[in-house]
Amino acid sequence: MTWEETIQYIRTKAEYKELVEKAYFEDDLSLNVERFKVSEEFIETLNIVRQYASEAKNILDIGCGNGISSIAFALQGYQVTAVEPDPSSTIGAGAIRKLKENYHLDNIEIFEAYAEDIHFADESFDVVYVRQAMHHANDLDKFIAEAGRVLKKGGLLFTVRDHVIFDEKDKAWFLEMHPLHKFYGGENAFTTEEYKNAMHKAGLKVEREIKYYDSVINFFPATKEGIENYEQNQRKTRKEALAKKVGTLTNVFFIEKLYNFYLDQKVGKIQ
């Protein structure tokens, strides 16, 4: 199946109903935008863009799928350039063109291209935004190098919701468990080090790393309440696991602290 065929297929299956809704894959393109633009994820995204790029006027949205983020940024008044390699009207550039017309927007341009092959001029954009697309890179180094090349000096590269794995064994497990990879075979993931190394090669500075538990941007569609409950269970699980390793030494504060620090570095901090 193609990516478009995969989305069309899962829309017909009851077992994927929640995934279609939570991932903004519904057939009603405007409904997807309306839900995304008021989501906790997008509100926090705007907060971070305004924090790190308060004077930004234009945004390059790379790998933007059916355009929920591109349209949401345009509705906020940004000049948006949307880049999406899939031409389809279901989940790709064609869908964004429909939305542009539906919302009567004149501040968005749409291009069909892979991130590695964009041809914009150097230092063209205040913000380069990538939502759950960098892990699809055919060439991660080139993907990030191109994003850095078109970014203005002092600009913001903001990439979110990327798949992160620990090693090749973890990647194999991830691909096996992914609900859609079995249909279209297009999923991928990289380690944190691979992402960061590519950024350093591109001459970029990592200002902030947002791990899974750090922000609603990454843990959406889970809720803050759900994460808090999960965190309570995780703290208990961690302590029980540590007790099996070191016994009564678990009650020594600095040992538990070191153990939690180690796990926090791998999966994100449990508050």
Coordinates of C-alpha atoms in Angstrom, one line a residue:
M1 CA 0.0 0.0 0.0
T2 CA 1.0 3.6 -0.4
W3 CA 0.6 6.0 2.5
E4 CA -2.6 7.4 1.0
E5 CA -4.0 3.9 0.6
T6 CA -3.1 3.1 4.1
I7 CA -5.0 6.1 5.5
Q8 CA -8.0 5.4 3.3
Y9 CA -8.0 1.8 4.5
I10 CA -7.8 2.5 8.2
R11 CA -10.6 5.0 8.0
T12 CA -12.9 2.1 7.2
K13 CA -11.8 -0.1 10.1
A14 CA -13.4 0.3 13.5
E15 CA -10.3 -0.8 15.3
Y16 CA -8.4 2.2 14.0
K17 CA -11.1 4.8 14.7
E18 CA -9.3 6.3 17.7
L19 CA -6.0 6.4 15.9
V20 CA -7.6 8.2 12.9
E21 CA -9.1 10.7 15.3
K22 CA -6.1 11.3 17.5
A23 CA -3.7 11.5 14.5
Y24 CA -5.9 14.0 12.6
F25 CA -6.4 11.6 9.8
E26 CA -10.1 12.1 9.4
D27 CA -11.6 12.6 5.9
D28 CA -12.9 16.0 7.0
L29 CA -9.8 18.1 6.5
S30 CA -11.1 21.3 8.0
L31 CA -12.2 19.3 11.1
N32 CA -8.6 18.1 11.6
V33 CA -7.4 21.7 11.4
E34 CA -10.1 23.0 13.8
R35 CA -9.2 20.4 16.4
F36 CA -5.4 20.8 16.0
K37 CA -5.3 24.6 16.2
V38 CA -6.9 24.5 19.6
S39 CA -5.0 21.5 20.9
E40 CA -2.7 21.7 23.9
E41 CA 0.1 20.6 21.6
F42 CA -0.3 23.5 19.2
I43 CA -0.8 26.0 22.0
E44 CA 2.5 24.9 23.5
T45 CA 4.1 24.9 20.1
L46 CA 3.2 28.5 19.7
N47 CA 4.5 29.3 23.1
I48 CA 7.9 27.8 22.3
V49 CA 8.1 29.5 18.8
R50 CA 7.3 32.8 20.4
Q51 CA 9.9 32.2 23.2
Y52 CA 12.8 31.4 20.8
A53 CA 11.7 33.3 17.7
S54 CA 9.6 36.2 19.0
E55 CA 10.1 38.3 15.8
A56 CA 9.5 35.5 13.4
K57 CA 7.3 36.3 10.4
N58 CA 7.8 33.3 8.1
I59 CA 7.8 29.6 8.8
L60 CA 8.9 26.7 6.6
D61 CA 6.8 23.6 7.5
I62 CA 8.7 20.5 6.3
G63 CA 6.9 17.1 5.9
C64 CA 3.6 18.6 6.8
G65 CA 1.3 15.8 5.6
N66 CA -2.3 17.0 5.3
G67 CA -1.4 20.5 6.4
I68 CA -2.9 20.8 9.9
S69 CA 0.2 22.6 11.2
S70 CA 0.8 24.7 8.1
I71 CA -2.8 25.9 8.1
A72 CA -2.8 26.5 11.8
F73 CA 0.3 28.7 11.6
A74 CA -1.1 30.6 8.6
L75 CA -4.3 31.3 10.6
Q76 CA -2.0 32.8 13.3
G77 CA -0.7 35.2 10.7
Y78 CA 2.6 33.7 9.8
Q79 CA 3.7 33.5 6.2
V80 CA 3.9 29.8 5.7
T81 CA 5.8 27.7 3.1
A82 CA 4.5 24.1 3.3
V83 CA 6.7 21.3 1.9
E84 CA 5.2 17.8 1.5
P85 CA 6.5 15.1 -0.9
D86 CA 3.1 13.2 -1.0
P87 CA 0.9 14.8 -3.7
S88 CA -2.3 13.2 -2.6
S89 CA -5.5 15.0 -1.7
T90 CA -6.1 12.6 1.2
I91 CA -3.0 13.1 3.3
G92 CA -0.5 15.2 1.2
A93 CA 0.0 18.4 -0.7
G94 CA -3.3 18.1 -2.5
A95 CA -5.1 18.2 0.9
I96 CA -3.2 21.4 1.9
R97 CA -4.3 23.1 -1.4
K98 CA -7.9 22.2 -0.6
L99 CA -7.5 23.7 2.9
K100 CA -5.8 26.8 1.6
E101 CA -8.9 27.3 -0.7
N102 CA -11.4 26.5 2.1
Y103 CA -9.8 29.0 4.5
H104 CA -9.3 31.6 1.7
L105 CA -5.6 32.0 2.7
D106 CA -3.1 34.0 0.7
N107 CA -0.2 33.6 3.2
I108 CA 0.7 30.0 2.4
E109 CA 2.6 28.5 -0.5
I110 CA 2.7 24.7 -1.1
F111 CA 5.5 22.7 -2.6
E112 CA 5.9 19.0 -3.4
A113 CA 9.4 18.0 -2.4
Y114 CA 11.5 15.9 -0.1
A115 CA 13.3 17.7 2.6
E116 CA 16.7 16.7 1.2
D117 CA 15.8 18.3 -2.1
I118 CA 14.3 21.7 -1.2
H119 CA 15.7 24.5 -3.4
F120 CA 15.0 27.6 -1.4
A121 CA 17.6 30.3 -1.1
D122 CA 20.0 30.3 1.8
E123 CA 18.8 32.0 5.0
S124 CA 15.2 32.3 3.8
F125 CA 13.1 31.4 6.9
D126 CA 12.8 32.6 10.5
V127 CA 11.5 29.2 11.7
V128 CA 11.9 25.8 10.2
Y129 CA 9.3 23.5 11.8
V130 CA 9.2 19.7 11.4
R131 CA 6.4 17.7 13.0
Q132 CA 6.9 14.0 13.2
A133 CA 8.7 13.9 9.8
M134 CA 12.5 14.0 10.5
H135 CA 12.5 10.3 11.3
H136 CA 11.3 9.6 7.7
A137 CA 14.5 11.1 6.3
N138 CA 16.1 9.2 3.4
D139 CA 19.4 10.9 4.4
L140 CA 19.2 12.4 7.9
D141 CA 22.4 14.4 7.6
K142 CA 21.2 16.0 4.3
F143 CA 17.7 16.5 5.7
I144 CA 19.0 18.6 8.6
A145 CA 21.7 20.3 6.6
E146 CA 19.1 21.6 4.2
A147 CA 16.9 22.7 7.1
G148 CA 19.9 24.6 8.5
R149 CA 20.9 26.0 5.2
V150 CA 17.6 27.8 4.6
L151 CA 17.3 29.0 8.2
K152 CA 18.2 32.6 8.9
K153 CA 21.1 33.3 11.3
G154 CA 19.7 33.2 14.8
G155 CA 16.6 31.4 13.5
L156 CA 14.8 28.4 15.1
L157 CA 14.8 24.8 13.8
F158 CA 11.9 23.2 15.8
T159 CA 11.5 19.5 15.3
V160 CA 8.9 17.6 17.4
R161 CA 7.4 14.2 17.8
D162 CA 10.2 12.2 16.2
H163 CA 10.6 8.5 16.8
V164 CA 13.6 7.9 19.0
I165 CA 15.2 4.5 19.6
F166 CA 18.0 3.3 21.8
D167 CA 19.7 0.9 19.4
E168 CA 18.9 -1.4 16.4
K169 CA 17.2 -4.0 18.6
D170 CA 14.9 -1.4 19.9
K171 CA 14.3 -0.1 16.3
A172 CA 13.3 -3.7 15.2
W173 CA 10.8 -3.9 18.1
F174 CA 9.4 -0.4 17.3
L175 CA 8.8 -1.2 13.6
E176 CA 7.1 -4.5 14.6
M177 CA 4.8 -2.8 17.0
H178 CA 4.0 0.3 14.9
P179 CA 0.3 0.0 13.9
L180 CA 0.7 1.2 10.3
H181 CA 4.2 0.2 9.3
K182 CA 2.9 -3.3 8.3
F183 CA 0.7 -1.7 5.7
Y184 CA 3.0 0.8 3.9
G185 CA 6.5 0.0 5.3
G186 CA 7.5 3.7 5.6
E187 CA 8.3 4.1 9.3
N188 CA 11.8 4.7 10.6
A189 CA 13.6 6.0 13.8
F190 CA 17.0 7.2 14.9
T191 CA 18.8 7.4 18.2
T192 CA 19.1 10.7 20.0
E193 CA 22.8 10.8 19.2
E194 CA 22.1 10.4 15.5
Y195 CA 19.7 13.4 15.5
K196 CA 22.1 15.5 17.5
N197 CA 25.2 14.6 15.4
A198 CA 23.4 15.5 12.2
M199 CA 22.5 18.9 13.8
H200 CA 26.1 19.5 14.9
K201 CA 27.3 18.6 11.4
A202 CA 24.9 21.2 10.0
G203 CA 26.4 23.8 12.3
L204 CA 23.3 24.0 14.4
K205 CA 23.3 24.4 18.2
V206 CA 20.9 22.3 20.3
E207 CA 19.2 24.8 22.7
R208 CA 16.7 22.4 24.2
E209 CA 15.8 18.7 24.0
I210 CA 12.2 17.9 24.8
K211 CA 11.8 14.3 25.9
Y212 CA 8.6 12.4 26.1
Y213 CA 7.5 13.4 29.6
D214 CA 8.7 17.0 29.3
S215 CA 5.9 18.5 27.2
V216 CA 2.4 17.9 26.0
I217 CA 3.9 18.4 22.5
N218 CA 5.4 14.9 22.7
F219 CA 3.0 13.0 24.8
F220 CA -0.2 14.1 23.1
P221 CA -2.7 12.5 22.6
A222 CA -2.1 11.4 26.2
T223 CA -3.5 14.0 28.7
K224 CA -1.6 15.7 31.5
E225 CA -3.8 13.9 34.0
G226 CA -3.1 10.6 32.3
I227 CA 0.7 11.3 32.3
E228 CA 0.5 12.2 36.0
N229 CA -1.1 8.9 36.9
Y230 CA 1.4 7.1 34.7
E231 CA 4.2 8.9 36.4
Q232 CA 3.0 7.8 39.9
N233 CA 2.9 4.2 38.7
Q234 CA 6.4 4.6 37.1
R235 CA 7.9 5.9 40.3
K236 CA 6.5 2.9 42.1
T237 CA 7.7 0.5 39.4
R238 CA 11.2 2.0 39.3
K239 CA 11.6 1.7 43.1
E240 CA 10.4 -2.0 42.9
A241 CA 12.9 -2.7 40.1
L242 CA 15.7 -1.0 42.0
A243 CA 14.9 -3.0 45.1
K244 CA 15.3 -6.3 43.1
K245 CA 18.8 -5.1 42.1
V246 CA 20.1 -3.7 45.3
G247 CA 17.7 -4.8 48.1
T248 CA 17.5 -2.5 51.1
L249 CA 20.1 -0.1 49.6
T250 CA 17.1 1.2 47.7
N251 CA 16.3 3.3 50.8
V252 CA 19.6 5.1 50.5
F253 CA 18.5 8.4 49.0
F254 CA 21.5 9.0 46.7
I255 CA 21.3 5.5 45.2
E256 CA 17.6 5.9 44.2
K257 CA 18.5 9.4 42.9
L258 CA 21.3 8.1 40.7
Y259 CA 19.1 5.3 39.4
N260 CA 16.3 7.7 38.5
F261 CA 18.9 10.1 36.9
Y262 CA 20.1 7.2 34.6
L263 CA 16.5 6.4 33.5
D264 CA 15.6 10.0 33.0
Q265 CA 18.4 10.4 30.5
K266 CA 17.1 7.5 28.5
V267 CA 13.3 8.1 28.5
G268 CA 12.7 11.6 29.9
K269 CA 12.2 12.8 33.4
I270 CA 9.4 11.5 35.7
Q271 CA 8.3 14.6 37.6

